[in-house]
Amino acid sequence: MKPLRSVAIFGAVGALVAAVALPAYAATKPADAAPMTVQQLAAVDAQSLVVASEATAAPVDRGSFSATTPDEIAKKKAEEAAAARAAALASAASASSRSFNIGSYALVSPGSGEVRYPLPLGSYRVSRTLGSGHNGADMVSPQGTPIYAATAGVVRVSSESYYGYGVGVVIDGVVGGQRVETTYGHMTYGSRQVQVGQTVAPGQLIGFVGSTGRSTANHLHFEVKVNGGLVEPIGWLAANAG
Ligand SMILES: [Zn+2]
């Protein structure tokens, strides 16, 4: 009986390893329980924020009530912030095909200028760049890191399954009179914030880092074509982004 049991245990361990290793390669949607719509998330979010602000507000023992004390002003501001957050989440829902809570990330990256870094500075390391059949830069960053449009432009591709890119976005832009096409790959399922045909501003939030498509770890595959020719993205960012 002993050898048989060993085989069974090794089998079970093997299955576990396979189950853990598989999602990195899998091109299918990871199983998630009962996803909520962004509208639902927005509603829950607004609700909880308002409840929290009411719970922490000190009772007011006065005849007349107007928002003049610091506590009252803070409460009013919290309620306004909750409403604005809910509105932002609801509008994002129309651009996203699956539910994804965008959290408290800015809808536009910091910075100014025509070209912006696609990930927040300090949030990534470059593991690989243009060359040897690889068309872009791999920027390794934790899952859920916000991805921003490097240029203004029109969204040509926004797909949950864009070849090996997995969840991908392609933006056609013009920078300094040159055609600049940027591609963003391996985003998290359901995290896209833009639709095909949509016009985006430089630094506009377009999605979140993941490991979809031909990817084995969370990273952004970032590709840049200038006038139709591939350029090395990291040097191009260093020369143009601000
Ligand atoms: Zn890559």
Short mmCIF file of C-alpha atoms and ligand atoms in Angstrom, two decimals:
data_model
loop_
_atom_site.label_atom_id
_atom_site.label_comp_id
_atom_site.label_asym_id
_atom_site.label_seq_id
_atom_site.Cartn_x
_atom_site.Cartn_y
_atom_site.Cartn_z
CA MET A 1 0.00 0.00 0.00
CA LYS A 2 2.87 2.39 0.78
CA PRO A 3 4.15 2.95 -2.79
CA LEU A 4 0.61 3.56 -3.97
CA ARG A 5 0.05 6.20 -1.32
CA SER A 6 3.32 7.93 -2.32
CA VAL A 7 2.17 8.04 -5.90
CA ALA A 8 -1.12 9.52 -4.79
CA ILE A 9 0.63 12.19 -2.72
CA PHE A 10 3.01 13.08 -5.54
CA GLY A 11 0.04 13.22 -7.83
CA ALA A 12 -1.74 15.61 -5.52
CA VAL A 13 1.36 17.81 -5.16
CA GLY A 14 1.79 17.80 -8.93
CA ALA A 15 -1.79 18.90 -9.39
CA LEU A 16 -1.28 21.70 -6.87
CA VAL A 17 1.87 22.91 -8.62
CA ALA A 18 0.06 22.79 -11.96
CA ALA A 19 -2.86 24.71 -10.53
CA VAL A 20 -0.52 27.40 -9.15
CA ALA A 21 1.66 27.57 -12.25
CA LEU A 22 -1.13 27.52 -14.82
CA PRO A 23 -2.67 31.00 -14.46
CA ALA A 24 0.58 32.66 -15.57
CA TYR A 25 0.32 30.94 -18.94
CA ALA A 26 -3.40 30.50 -19.25
CA ALA A 27 -5.14 32.54 -21.92
CA THR A 28 -8.50 31.98 -20.30
CA LYS A 29 -10.24 34.11 -17.74
CA PRO A 30 -9.23 33.25 -14.15
CA ALA A 31 -12.13 31.97 -12.11
CA ASP A 32 -13.56 34.67 -9.92
CA ALA A 33 -16.61 34.34 -7.75
CA ALA A 34 -19.73 36.36 -8.52
CA PRO A 35 -18.21 39.47 -10.09
CA MET A 36 -19.99 42.73 -9.33
CA THR A 37 -20.59 45.35 -11.98
CA VAL A 38 -18.68 48.60 -11.63
CA GLN A 39 -22.01 50.33 -11.03
CA GLN A 40 -22.61 48.01 -8.07
CA LEU A 41 -19.10 48.63 -6.79
CA ALA A 42 -19.65 52.35 -7.18
CA ALA A 43 -22.91 52.14 -5.25
CA VAL A 44 -21.35 50.08 -2.46
CA ASP A 45 -18.35 52.38 -2.42
CA ALA A 46 -20.44 55.55 -2.15
CA GLN A 47 -22.65 53.91 0.48
CA SER A 48 -19.77 52.82 2.70
CA LEU A 49 -17.99 56.16 2.44
CA VAL A 50 -21.13 58.09 3.39
CA VAL A 51 -21.89 55.70 6.25
CA ALA A 52 -18.34 56.00 7.52
CA SER A 53 -18.46 59.80 7.47
CA GLU A 54 -21.81 59.80 9.30
CA ALA A 55 -20.55 57.32 11.88
CA THR A 56 -17.51 59.40 12.73
CA ALA A 57 -19.30 62.77 12.80
CA ALA A 58 -19.86 64.11 16.32
CA PRO A 59 -23.50 64.68 17.30
CA VAL A 60 -24.53 68.30 16.85
CA ASP A 61 -26.53 69.78 19.74
CA ARG A 62 -27.69 73.08 18.33
CA GLY A 63 -30.95 74.62 17.14
CA SER A 64 -29.85 75.56 13.65
CA PHE A 65 -27.73 73.40 11.37
CA SER A 66 -25.36 74.70 8.72
CA ALA A 67 -21.99 73.42 7.50
CA THR A 68 -19.78 75.86 9.36
CA THR A 69 -17.84 73.85 11.94
CA PRO A 70 -14.69 71.98 10.80
CA ASP A 71 -16.45 68.66 11.51
CA GLU A 72 -19.45 69.60 9.39
CA ILE A 73 -17.29 70.89 6.54
CA ALA A 74 -15.19 67.72 6.64
CA LYS A 75 -18.35 65.60 6.53
CA LYS A 76 -19.76 67.55 3.59
CA LYS A 77 -16.46 67.23 1.73
CA ALA A 78 -16.36 63.47 2.38
CA GLU A 79 -19.88 63.13 0.98
CA GLU A 80 -18.98 65.17 -2.10
CA ALA A 81 -15.82 63.10 -2.62
CA ALA A 82 -17.85 59.88 -2.34
CA ALA A 83 -20.35 61.14 -4.92
CA ALA A 84 -17.56 62.19 -7.32
CA ARG A 85 -15.86 58.81 -6.87
CA ALA A 86 -19.09 56.95 -7.59
CA ALA A 87 -19.67 59.06 -10.72
CA ALA A 88 -16.11 58.36 -11.96
CA LEU A 89 -16.57 54.62 -11.39
CA ALA A 90 -19.93 54.62 -13.15
CA SER A 91 -18.52 56.41 -16.21
CA ALA A 92 -15.59 53.99 -16.31
CA ALA A 93 -18.13 51.16 -16.44
CA SER A 94 -19.24 52.19 -19.91
CA ALA A 95 -15.67 51.80 -21.17
CA SER A 96 -14.95 48.46 -19.52
CA SER A 97 -16.41 45.18 -20.70
CA ARG A 98 -15.86 43.40 -17.39
CA SER A 99 -16.12 44.54 -13.81
CA PHE A 100 -12.92 45.86 -12.31
CA ASN A 101 -12.61 48.16 -9.30
CA ILE A 102 -10.25 50.94 -10.36
CA GLY A 103 -9.80 51.93 -6.74
CA SER A 104 -8.57 55.44 -5.99
CA TYR A 105 -6.15 55.79 -8.89
CA ALA A 106 -5.98 59.11 -10.72
CA LEU A 107 -7.73 59.11 -14.09
CA VAL A 108 -4.79 61.08 -15.52
CA SER A 109 -1.12 60.53 -14.67
CA PRO A 110 0.91 63.35 -13.16
CA GLY A 111 3.13 65.31 -15.51
CA SER A 112 2.72 67.60 -18.46
CA GLY A 113 3.69 67.47 -22.08
CA GLU A 114 2.77 65.45 -25.14
CA VAL A 115 4.41 62.21 -23.97
CA ARG A 116 3.93 60.53 -20.57
CA TYR A 117 5.37 57.44 -18.92
CA PRO A 118 2.90 54.55 -19.29
CA LEU A 119 3.50 53.47 -15.67
CA PRO A 120 4.07 55.59 -12.55
CA LEU A 121 7.78 56.32 -12.09
CA GLY A 122 9.32 54.00 -9.53
CA SER A 123 6.62 51.35 -10.01
CA TYR A 124 8.50 49.22 -12.52
CA ARG A 125 11.83 47.80 -13.67
CA VAL A 126 12.69 47.08 -17.28
CA SER A 127 13.47 43.39 -17.71
CA ARG A 128 13.83 43.39 -21.48
CA THR A 129 13.58 45.82 -24.36
CA LEU A 130 13.54 45.99 -28.17
CA GLY A 131 15.55 43.37 -30.03
CA SER A 132 15.91 39.65 -30.83
CA GLY A 133 12.35 39.38 -32.11
CA HIS A 134 10.92 41.28 -29.16
CA ASN A 135 9.04 44.36 -30.34
CA GLY A 136 8.92 46.43 -27.19
CA ALA A 137 9.95 46.89 -23.59
CA ASP A 138 8.84 44.63 -20.76
CA MET A 139 8.18 46.79 -17.71
CA VAL A 140 7.81 44.50 -14.69
CA SER A 141 5.31 45.92 -12.22
CA PRO A 142 2.82 44.54 -9.67
CA GLN A 143 -0.61 43.43 -10.85
CA GLY A 144 -3.07 46.31 -10.71
CA THR A 145 -0.54 49.08 -11.35
CA PRO A 146 -2.31 51.76 -13.43
CA ILE A 147 -1.34 52.08 -17.09
CA TYR A 148 -1.52 55.50 -18.75
CA ALA A 149 -1.65 56.49 -22.43
CA ALA A 150 1.83 57.60 -23.48
CA THR A 151 0.38 60.02 -26.03
CA ALA A 152 -2.89 61.61 -27.02
CA GLY A 153 -4.61 59.75 -29.80
CA VAL A 154 -7.39 57.50 -30.94
CA VAL A 155 -7.82 53.97 -29.59
CA ARG A 156 -7.44 51.57 -32.53
CA VAL A 157 -7.44 48.32 -30.52
CA SER A 158 -9.00 47.62 -27.13
CA SER A 159 -9.45 43.91 -26.63
CA GLU A 160 -9.67 41.25 -23.94
CA SER A 161 -7.78 38.92 -26.28
CA TYR A 162 -5.37 40.65 -28.66
CA TYR A 163 -3.18 37.82 -29.94
CA GLY A 164 -0.22 37.12 -27.63
CA TYR A 165 -0.66 40.53 -26.03
CA GLY A 166 -3.64 39.20 -24.10
CA VAL A 167 -5.68 42.12 -22.85
CA GLY A 168 -4.32 44.85 -25.08
CA VAL A 169 -4.74 48.43 -26.22
CA VAL A 170 -3.25 50.20 -29.26
CA ILE A 171 -3.35 53.98 -29.56
CA ASP A 172 -2.68 55.94 -32.76
CA GLY A 173 -1.25 59.34 -31.94
CA VAL A 174 0.71 62.19 -33.41
CA VAL A 175 3.67 63.68 -31.54
CA GLY A 176 5.67 66.56 -32.99
CA GLY A 177 4.21 65.94 -36.42
CA GLN A 178 5.16 62.26 -36.40
CA ARG A 179 2.78 59.33 -36.27
CA VAL A 180 3.30 57.51 -32.99
CA GLU A 181 1.58 54.17 -32.38
CA THR A 182 1.79 52.76 -28.85
CA THR A 183 0.80 49.24 -27.79
CA TYR A 184 0.09 48.07 -24.25
CA GLY A 185 -0.09 44.35 -23.56
CA HIS A 186 -0.82 41.75 -20.85
CA MET A 187 -3.26 43.94 -18.88
CA THR A 188 -5.56 42.47 -16.23
CA TYR A 189 -8.82 41.00 -17.54
CA GLY A 190 -11.66 43.49 -17.32
CA SER A 191 -9.37 46.39 -16.48
CA ARG A 192 -9.48 48.32 -19.78
CA GLN A 193 -10.77 51.85 -19.39
CA VAL A 194 -11.00 52.75 -23.10
CA GLN A 195 -12.99 51.61 -26.13
CA VAL A 196 -12.11 51.42 -29.83
CA GLY A 197 -12.57 54.79 -31.50
CA GLN A 198 -12.27 56.73 -28.26
CA THR A 199 -10.02 59.79 -28.15
CA VAL A 200 -7.59 59.80 -25.24
CA ALA A 201 -5.48 62.53 -23.65
CA PRO A 202 -1.78 62.10 -22.83
CA GLY A 203 -1.53 60.27 -19.51
CA GLN A 204 -5.15 59.10 -19.52
CA LEU A 205 -5.80 55.94 -17.50
CA ILE A 206 -6.30 53.07 -19.98
CA GLY A 207 -5.98 49.90 -17.88
CA PHE A 208 -4.06 47.96 -15.24
CA VAL A 209 -0.99 45.72 -15.26
CA GLY A 210 -1.58 41.98 -15.45
CA SER A 211 -0.16 38.84 -16.99
CA THR A 212 -2.63 37.91 -19.73
CA GLY A 213 -1.71 36.46 -23.13
CA ARG A 214 1.81 35.18 -23.70
CA SER A 215 3.16 36.26 -20.35
CA THR A 216 4.54 34.46 -17.32
CA ALA A 217 4.69 37.36 -14.85
CA ASN A 218 2.91 40.64 -14.22
CA HIS A 219 4.34 43.25 -16.55
CA LEU A 220 3.45 45.83 -19.17
CA HIS A 221 4.66 45.06 -22.68
CA PHE A 222 5.04 48.56 -24.14
CA GLU A 223 5.66 49.02 -27.83
CA VAL A 224 6.32 52.22 -29.77
CA LYS A 225 6.25 52.76 -33.54
CA VAL A 226 7.25 56.13 -34.97
CA ASN A 227 6.09 56.67 -38.56
CA GLY A 228 5.50 52.91 -38.78
CA GLY A 229 8.93 51.79 -37.53
CA LEU A 230 9.63 50.19 -34.15
CA VAL A 231 11.74 52.28 -31.79
CA GLU A 232 13.34 51.37 -28.48
CA PRO A 233 10.65 52.46 -26.00
CA ILE A 234 12.71 53.23 -22.90
CA GLY A 235 15.09 55.59 -24.72
CA TRP A 236 12.15 57.14 -26.53
CA LEU A 237 10.41 57.78 -23.19
CA ALA A 238 13.58 59.24 -21.68
CA ALA A 239 13.93 61.60 -24.65
CA ASN A 240 10.29 62.64 -24.90
CA ALA A 241 8.30 62.04 -21.70
CA GLY A 242 7.68 64.65 -19.08
ZN ZN B 1 7.19 41.85 -24.12
#
